[in-house]
C-alpha cells in the first residue's frame, strides 16, 4: 500500500486538512448566517478554476428569502427538504446554456466562436453541463476554504425546479447545495480508495 506524506505538497498541512482531510459533506448546520460578503469572497477565489474555452457556465441562485425557499422546498426529496428548511443558505447551481454570448469577453482571441456555437444548442448544453460541474467541484473547495461546510444534493425534481426558477430555458439546474457552519458529524468518515486502486501507470 502506497502512502504519500503531506510534506511533499506545497500547500501547508493545516490548509490540506481544512480543504480535504477534515472536511466533510455537511447535512446539519449551526444557526450562524452566511453573508453576501462570504459568498462573494468564495466566488472571487474559485472563479479562477479552469473551464474549456474559459466559458464559466456556472450560475448560482442564492435562496435567501422565505418566499424563495418556499418555492424551492416542494421540488426536493423529503430528506433534502428537511435539511434545506434548516440550512442557513441554500443555493441552486445551474449551467448557462447560453454561455457563448459571453465568449467575446472571456475568450476574445477566438473570433466567430460565439456565432458558431449559436447554431449548435446540443454542443452548448453538453459543454455547459460538463464545465459547470467542474466549477461546482471548485466551489465546494472554496466553501471549505471559507471555514464553511457544503452539502450538495441531487435528490430533487430537476424539470419541476427548472420550470419554476428558469422558465425561459437558458439555465438548467444541476444540484442544490446548502452551505453554512457545519455541525460535527455523528459518524466516522467513510473509507476512500487507495492510490494503487485508482491509479494505473503505463
PDB file of C-alpha atoms in Angstrom:
ATOM      1  CA  UNK A   1       0.000   0.000   0.000  1.00  0.00           C
ATOM      2  CA  UNK A   2       1.476   3.323  -1.084  1.00  0.00           C
ATOM      3  CA  UNK A   3       1.418   6.319   1.264  1.00  0.00           C
ATOM      4  CA  UNK A   4       2.125   9.937   0.407  1.00  0.00           C
ATOM      5  CA  UNK A   5       3.307  12.387   3.041  1.00  0.00           C
ATOM      6  CA  UNK A   6       1.644  15.792   3.143  1.00  0.00           C
ATOM      7  CA  UNK A   7       5.102  17.383   3.230  1.00  0.00           C
ATOM      8  CA  UNK A   8       5.504  16.570  -0.475  1.00  0.00           C
ATOM      9  CA  UNK A   9       2.803  19.152  -1.262  1.00  0.00           C
ATOM     10  CA  UNK A  10       3.379  22.918  -1.277  1.00  0.00           C
ATOM     11  CA  UNK A  11       0.081  23.614   0.477  1.00  0.00           C
ATOM     12  CA  UNK A  12       0.523  23.831   4.249  1.00  0.00           C
ATOM     13  CA  UNK A  13      -0.699  20.831   6.230  1.00  0.00           C
ATOM     14  CA  UNK A  14      -3.404  22.728   8.116  1.00  0.00           C
ATOM     15  CA  UNK A  15      -4.796  24.001   4.807  1.00  0.00           C
ATOM     16  CA  UNK A  16      -4.762  20.447   3.422  1.00  0.00           C
ATOM     17  CA  UNK A  17      -6.763  19.340   6.453  1.00  0.00           C
ATOM     18  CA  UNK A  18      -9.234  22.225   6.131  1.00  0.00           C
ATOM     19  CA  UNK A  19      -9.908  21.603   2.466  1.00  0.00           C
ATOM     20  CA  UNK A  20      -9.787  17.801   2.352  1.00  0.00           C
ATOM     21  CA  UNK A  21      -8.804  15.538   5.264  1.00  0.00           C
ATOM     22  CA  UNK A  22     -11.029  17.047   7.956  1.00  0.00           C
ATOM     23  CA  UNK A  23     -13.740  18.437   5.678  1.00  0.00           C
ATOM     24  CA  UNK A  24     -16.984  16.514   5.374  1.00  0.00           C
ATOM     25  CA  UNK A  25     -20.151  16.863   3.345  1.00  0.00           C
ATOM     26  CA  UNK A  26     -22.438  18.916   5.568  1.00  0.00           C
ATOM     27  CA  UNK A  27     -26.022  17.934   6.338  1.00  0.00           C
ATOM     28  CA  UNK A  28     -26.573  19.860   9.588  1.00  0.00           C
ATOM     29  CA  UNK A  29     -25.558  23.444  10.310  1.00  0.00           C
ATOM     30  CA  UNK A  30     -25.423  25.909  13.150  1.00  0.00           C
ATOM     31  CA  UNK A  31     -27.649  28.978  13.103  1.00  0.00           C
ATOM     32  CA  UNK A  32     -24.752  31.215  12.031  1.00  0.00           C
ATOM     33  CA  UNK A  33     -25.698  33.155   8.884  1.00  0.00           C
ATOM     34  CA  UNK A  34     -23.770  33.076   5.618  1.00  0.00           C
ATOM     35  CA  UNK A  35     -23.229  36.626   4.425  1.00  0.00           C
ATOM     36  CA  UNK A  36     -23.144  38.021   0.910  1.00  0.00           C
ATOM     37  CA  UNK A  37     -19.557  39.040   1.607  1.00  0.00           C
ATOM     38  CA  UNK A  38     -18.599  35.434   2.361  1.00  0.00           C
ATOM     39  CA  UNK A  39     -20.219  34.177  -0.832  1.00  0.00           C
ATOM     40  CA  UNK A  40     -18.522  36.909  -2.872  1.00  0.00           C
ATOM     41  CA  UNK A  41     -15.136  36.036  -1.371  1.00  0.00           C
ATOM     42  CA  UNK A  42     -15.670  32.360  -2.180  1.00  0.00           C
ATOM     43  CA  UNK A  43     -16.607  33.142  -5.761  1.00  0.00           C
ATOM     44  CA  UNK A  44     -13.695  35.544  -6.211  1.00  0.00           C
ATOM     45  CA  UNK A  45     -11.382  32.658  -5.314  1.00  0.00           C
ATOM     46  CA  UNK A  46     -12.945  29.780  -7.243  1.00  0.00           C
ATOM     47  CA  UNK A  47     -13.638  31.729 -10.454  1.00  0.00           C
ATOM     48  CA  UNK A  48     -10.040  31.044 -11.438  1.00  0.00           C
ATOM     49  CA  UNK A  49     -10.642  27.294 -11.808  1.00  0.00           C
ATOM     50  CA  UNK A  50     -10.211  26.262 -15.457  1.00  0.00           C
ATOM     51  CA  UNK A  51     -13.064  25.567 -17.869  1.00  0.00           C
ATOM     52  CA  UNK A  52     -12.897  24.743 -21.570  1.00  0.00           C
ATOM     53  CA  UNK A  53     -12.951  27.874 -23.732  1.00  0.00           C
ATOM     54  CA  UNK A  54     -12.883  29.745 -20.389  1.00  0.00           C
ATOM     55  CA  UNK A  55     -16.651  29.556 -20.722  1.00  0.00           C
ATOM     56  CA  UNK A  56     -17.541  29.707 -16.977  1.00  0.00           C
ATOM     57  CA  UNK A  57     -21.145  28.493 -17.364  1.00  0.00           C
ATOM     58  CA  UNK A  58     -21.940  28.015 -13.654  1.00  0.00           C
ATOM     59  CA  UNK A  59     -24.708  30.244 -12.318  1.00  0.00           C
ATOM     60  CA  UNK A  60     -25.658  30.476  -8.636  1.00  0.00           C
ATOM     61  CA  UNK A  61     -29.068  31.408  -7.257  1.00  0.00           C
ATOM     62  CA  UNK A  62     -28.879  32.270  -3.548  1.00  0.00           C
ATOM     63  CA  UNK A  63     -32.182  31.293  -1.956  1.00  0.00           C
ATOM     64  CA  UNK A  64     -32.321  33.847   0.868  1.00  0.00           C
ATOM     65  CA  UNK A  65     -35.909  34.996   1.228  1.00  0.00           C
ATOM     66  CA  UNK A  66     -38.593  32.874   2.919  1.00  0.00           C
ATOM     67  CA  UNK A  67     -40.703  33.206  -0.227  1.00  0.00           C
ATOM     68  CA  UNK A  68     -37.936  31.832  -2.454  1.00  0.00           C
ATOM     69  CA  UNK A  69     -37.256  28.974  -0.044  1.00  0.00           C
ATOM     70  CA  UNK A  70     -40.964  28.117  -0.047  1.00  0.00           C
ATOM     71  CA  UNK A  71     -40.814  27.902  -3.850  1.00  0.00           C
ATOM     72  CA  UNK A  72     -37.766  25.610  -3.701  1.00  0.00           C
ATOM     73  CA  UNK A  73     -38.770  23.131  -0.992  1.00  0.00           C
ATOM     74  CA  UNK A  74     -41.570  21.290  -2.859  1.00  0.00           C
ATOM     75  CA  UNK A  75     -39.106  20.127  -5.533  1.00  0.00           C
ATOM     76  CA  UNK A  76     -36.731  18.469  -3.040  1.00  0.00           C
ATOM     77  CA  UNK A  77     -36.867  14.879  -1.827  1.00  0.00           C
ATOM     78  CA  UNK A  78     -38.245  14.544   1.695  1.00  0.00           C
ATOM     79  CA  UNK A  79     -34.884  14.173   3.447  1.00  0.00           C
ATOM     80  CA  UNK A  80     -33.313  17.011   1.476  1.00  0.00           C
ATOM     81  CA  UNK A  81     -36.362  19.174   2.162  1.00  0.00           C
ATOM     82  CA  UNK A  82     -35.816  18.793   5.908  1.00  0.00           C
ATOM     83  CA  UNK A  83     -32.127  19.644   5.569  1.00  0.00           C
ATOM     84  CA  UNK A  84     -32.843  22.676   3.418  1.00  0.00           C
ATOM     85  CA  UNK A  85     -35.534  24.033   5.714  1.00  0.00           C
ATOM     86  CA  UNK A  86     -32.894  24.316   8.457  1.00  0.00           C
ATOM     87  CA  UNK A  87     -29.891  25.346   6.354  1.00  0.00           C
ATOM     88  CA  UNK A  88     -28.525  28.900   6.581  1.00  0.00           C
ATOM     89  CA  UNK A  89     -28.224  29.286   2.803  1.00  0.00           C
ATOM     90  CA  UNK A  90     -29.476  27.024   0.010  1.00  0.00           C
ATOM     91  CA  UNK A  91     -28.029  27.681  -3.439  1.00  0.00           C
ATOM     92  CA  UNK A  92     -29.396  26.468  -6.758  1.00  0.00           C
ATOM     93  CA  UNK A  93     -26.460  25.655  -9.036  1.00  0.00           C
ATOM     94  CA  UNK A  94     -27.212  25.729 -12.740  1.00  0.00           C
ATOM     95  CA  UNK A  95     -25.499  25.662 -16.122  1.00  0.00           C
ATOM     96  CA  UNK A  96     -25.990  28.566 -18.518  1.00  0.00           C
ATOM     97  CA  UNK A  97     -26.556  27.033 -21.956  1.00  0.00           C
ATOM     98  CA  UNK A  98     -26.164  30.497 -23.464  1.00  0.00           C
ATOM     99  CA  UNK A  99     -22.622  30.885 -22.147  1.00  0.00           C
ATOM    100  CA  UNK A 100     -21.494  31.529 -25.731  1.00  0.00           C
ATOM    101  CA  UNK A 101     -22.875  35.062 -25.546  1.00  0.00           C
ATOM    102  CA  UNK A 102     -20.026  35.991 -23.176  1.00  0.00           C
ATOM    103  CA  UNK A 103     -17.253  34.313 -25.174  1.00  0.00           C
ATOM    104  CA  UNK A 104     -16.195  37.538 -26.955  1.00  0.00           C
ATOM    105  CA  UNK A 105     -15.291  38.878 -23.489  1.00  0.00           C
ATOM    106  CA  UNK A 106     -13.882  35.787 -21.736  1.00  0.00           C
ATOM    107  CA  UNK A 107     -12.325  34.112 -24.821  1.00  0.00           C
ATOM    108  CA  UNK A 108     -11.662  37.080 -27.121  1.00  0.00           C
ATOM    109  CA  UNK A 109      -8.960  35.552 -29.292  1.00  0.00           C
ATOM    110  CA  UNK A 110     -11.402  33.143 -30.983  1.00  0.00           C
ATOM    111  CA  UNK A 111     -13.370  35.410 -33.269  1.00  0.00           C
ATOM    112  CA  UNK A 112     -16.548  33.872 -34.611  1.00  0.00           C
ATOM    113  CA  UNK A 113     -16.848  31.200 -31.914  1.00  0.00           C
ATOM    114  CA  UNK A 114     -19.965  32.744 -30.427  1.00  0.00           C
ATOM    115  CA  UNK A 115     -21.717  32.654 -33.782  1.00  0.00           C
ATOM    116  CA  UNK A 116     -20.573  29.094 -34.474  1.00  0.00           C
ATOM    117  CA  UNK A 117     -21.964  27.868 -31.157  1.00  0.00           C
ATOM    118  CA  UNK A 118     -25.188  29.824 -31.549  1.00  0.00           C
ATOM    119  CA  UNK A 119     -26.362  27.310 -34.125  1.00  0.00           C
ATOM    120  CA  UNK A 120     -25.322  24.251 -32.085  1.00  0.00           C
ATOM    121  CA  UNK A 121     -27.517  24.114 -28.950  1.00  0.00           C
ATOM    122  CA  UNK A 122     -26.700  20.460 -28.258  1.00  0.00           C
ATOM    123  CA  UNK A 123     -22.962  21.153 -28.109  1.00  0.00           C
ATOM    124  CA  UNK A 124     -23.611  24.164 -25.883  1.00  0.00           C
ATOM    125  CA  UNK A 125     -25.773  22.158 -23.484  1.00  0.00           C
ATOM    126  CA  UNK A 126     -23.192  19.381 -23.194  1.00  0.00           C
ATOM    127  CA  UNK A 127     -20.328  21.806 -22.702  1.00  0.00           C
ATOM    128  CA  UNK A 128     -22.237  23.909 -20.198  1.00  0.00           C
ATOM    129  CA  UNK A 129     -23.137  20.880 -18.085  1.00  0.00           C
ATOM    130  CA  UNK A 130     -19.614  19.437 -18.071  1.00  0.00           C
ATOM    131  CA  UNK A 131     -17.894  22.709 -17.269  1.00  0.00           C
ATOM    132  CA  UNK A 132     -20.427  23.843 -14.674  1.00  0.00           C
ATOM    133  CA  UNK A 133     -19.932  20.526 -12.851  1.00  0.00           C
ATOM    134  CA  UNK A 134     -16.190  21.229 -12.848  1.00  0.00           C
ATOM    135  CA  UNK A 135     -16.908  24.620 -11.335  1.00  0.00           C
ATOM    136  CA  UNK A 136     -19.106  23.075  -8.657  1.00  0.00           C
ATOM    137  CA  UNK A 137     -16.123  20.993  -7.565  1.00  0.00           C
ATOM    138  CA  UNK A 138     -14.074  24.170  -7.239  1.00  0.00           C
ATOM    139  CA  UNK A 139     -16.945  25.818  -5.384  1.00  0.00           C
ATOM    140  CA  UNK A 140     -17.115  23.073  -2.753  1.00  0.00           C
ATOM    141  CA  UNK A 141     -13.401  23.516  -2.036  1.00  0.00           C
ATOM    142  CA  UNK A 142     -13.889  27.301  -1.901  1.00  0.00           C
ATOM    143  CA  UNK A 143     -16.717  26.931   0.624  1.00  0.00           C
ATOM    144  CA  UNK A 144     -14.380  24.863   2.786  1.00  0.00           C
ATOM    145  CA  UNK A 145     -11.640  27.493   2.404  1.00  0.00           C
ATOM    146  CA  UNK A 146     -14.067  29.987   3.956  1.00  0.00           C
ATOM    147  CA  UNK A 147     -14.428  27.739   7.004  1.00  0.00           C
ATOM    148  CA  UNK A 148     -17.919  26.658   5.971  1.00  0.00           C
ATOM    149  CA  UNK A 149     -19.448  23.322   5.032  1.00  0.00           C
ATOM    150  CA  UNK A 150     -21.134  22.361   1.758  1.00  0.00           C
ATOM    151  CA  UNK A 151     -23.987  19.908   1.365  1.00  0.00           C
ATOM    152  CA  UNK A 152     -24.565  19.204  -2.353  1.00  0.00           C
ATOM    153  CA  UNK A 153     -27.829  17.392  -3.161  1.00  0.00           C
ATOM    154  CA  UNK A 154     -29.112  15.787  -6.357  1.00  0.00           C
ATOM    155  CA  UNK A 155     -32.305  14.482  -4.760  1.00  0.00           C
ATOM    156  CA  UNK A 156     -34.800  16.849  -6.363  1.00  0.00           C
ATOM    157  CA  UNK A 157     -37.105  17.241  -9.362  1.00  0.00           C
ATOM    158  CA  UNK A 158     -34.931  18.980 -11.997  1.00  0.00           C
ATOM    159  CA  UNK A 159     -37.687  19.520 -14.533  1.00  0.00           C
ATOM    160  CA  UNK A 160     -40.047  20.991 -11.948  1.00  0.00           C
ATOM    161  CA  UNK A 161     -37.395  23.216 -10.412  1.00  0.00           C
ATOM    162  CA  UNK A 162     -36.332  24.497 -13.828  1.00  0.00           C
ATOM    163  CA  UNK A 163     -39.929  25.332 -14.743  1.00  0.00           C
ATOM    164  CA  UNK A 164     -40.292  27.274 -11.503  1.00  0.00           C
ATOM    165  CA  UNK A 165     -36.989  29.149 -11.462  1.00  0.00           C
ATOM    166  CA  UNK A 166     -35.724  29.104 -15.061  1.00  0.00           C
ATOM    167  CA  UNK A 167     -38.817  29.101 -17.281  1.00  0.00           C
ATOM    168  CA  UNK A 168     -37.029  30.590 -20.304  1.00  0.00           C
ATOM    169  CA  UNK A 169     -34.754  27.521 -20.551  1.00  0.00           C
ATOM    170  CA  UNK A 170     -31.499  29.459 -20.503  1.00  0.00           C
ATOM    171  CA  UNK A 171     -30.376  27.904 -17.221  1.00  0.00           C
ATOM    172  CA  UNK A 172     -30.563  24.215 -16.328  1.00  0.00           C
ATOM    173  CA  UNK A 173     -30.192  23.154 -12.717  1.00  0.00           C
ATOM    174  CA  UNK A 174     -27.512  20.638 -11.753  1.00  0.00           C
ATOM    175  CA  UNK A 175     -27.960  20.391  -7.997  1.00  0.00           C
ATOM    176  CA  UNK A 176     -28.974  22.260  -4.867  1.00  0.00           C
ATOM    177  CA  UNK A 177     -26.278  22.931  -2.276  1.00  0.00           C
ATOM    178  CA  UNK A 178     -26.725  24.041   1.309  1.00  0.00           C
ATOM    179  CA  UNK A 179     -23.871  25.946   2.907  1.00  0.00           C
ATOM    180  CA  UNK A 180     -23.183  27.170   6.423  1.00  0.00           C
ATOM    181  CA  UNK A 181     -21.142  26.484   9.525  1.00  0.00           C
ATOM    182  CA  UNK A 182     -21.337  22.680   9.819  1.00  0.00           C
ATOM    183  CA  UNK A 183     -22.210  20.803  12.973  1.00  0.00           C
ATOM    184  CA  UNK A 184     -19.841  17.948  13.916  1.00  0.00           C
ATOM    185  CA  UNK A 185     -20.539  14.663  12.159  1.00  0.00           C
ATOM    186  CA  UNK A 186     -22.044  11.848  14.206  1.00  0.00           C
ATOM    187  CA  UNK A 187     -20.254   9.068  12.332  1.00  0.00           C
ATOM    188  CA  UNK A 188     -16.743   8.351  11.130  1.00  0.00           C
ATOM    189  CA  UNK A 189     -15.621   9.205   7.623  1.00  0.00           C
ATOM    190  CA  UNK A 190     -16.343   6.500   5.063  1.00  0.00           C
ATOM    191  CA  UNK A 191     -13.333   4.731   3.515  1.00  0.00           C
ATOM    192  CA  UNK A 192     -11.566   6.137   0.459  1.00  0.00           C
ATOM    193  CA  UNK A 193      -9.934   4.105  -2.281  1.00  0.00           C
ATOM    194  CA  UNK A 194      -6.146   3.912  -2.135  1.00  0.00           C
ATOM    195  CA  UNK A 195      -3.739   5.303  -4.725  1.00  0.00           C
ATOM    196  CA  UNK A 196      -2.998   1.823  -6.067  1.00  0.00           C
ATOM    197  CA  UNK A 197      -6.703   1.076  -6.501  1.00  0.00           C
ATOM    198  CA  UNK A 198      -7.238   4.191  -8.587  1.00  0.00           C
ATOM    199  CA  UNK A 199      -4.015   4.919 -10.486  1.00  0.00           C
ATOM    200  CA  UNK A 200      -2.639   2.863 -13.387  1.00  0.00           C
ATOM    201  CA  UNK A 201       0.840   3.624 -14.665  1.00  0.00           C
ATOM    202  CA  UNK A 202       1.516   2.608 -18.280  1.00  0.00           C
TER     203      UNK A 202
END
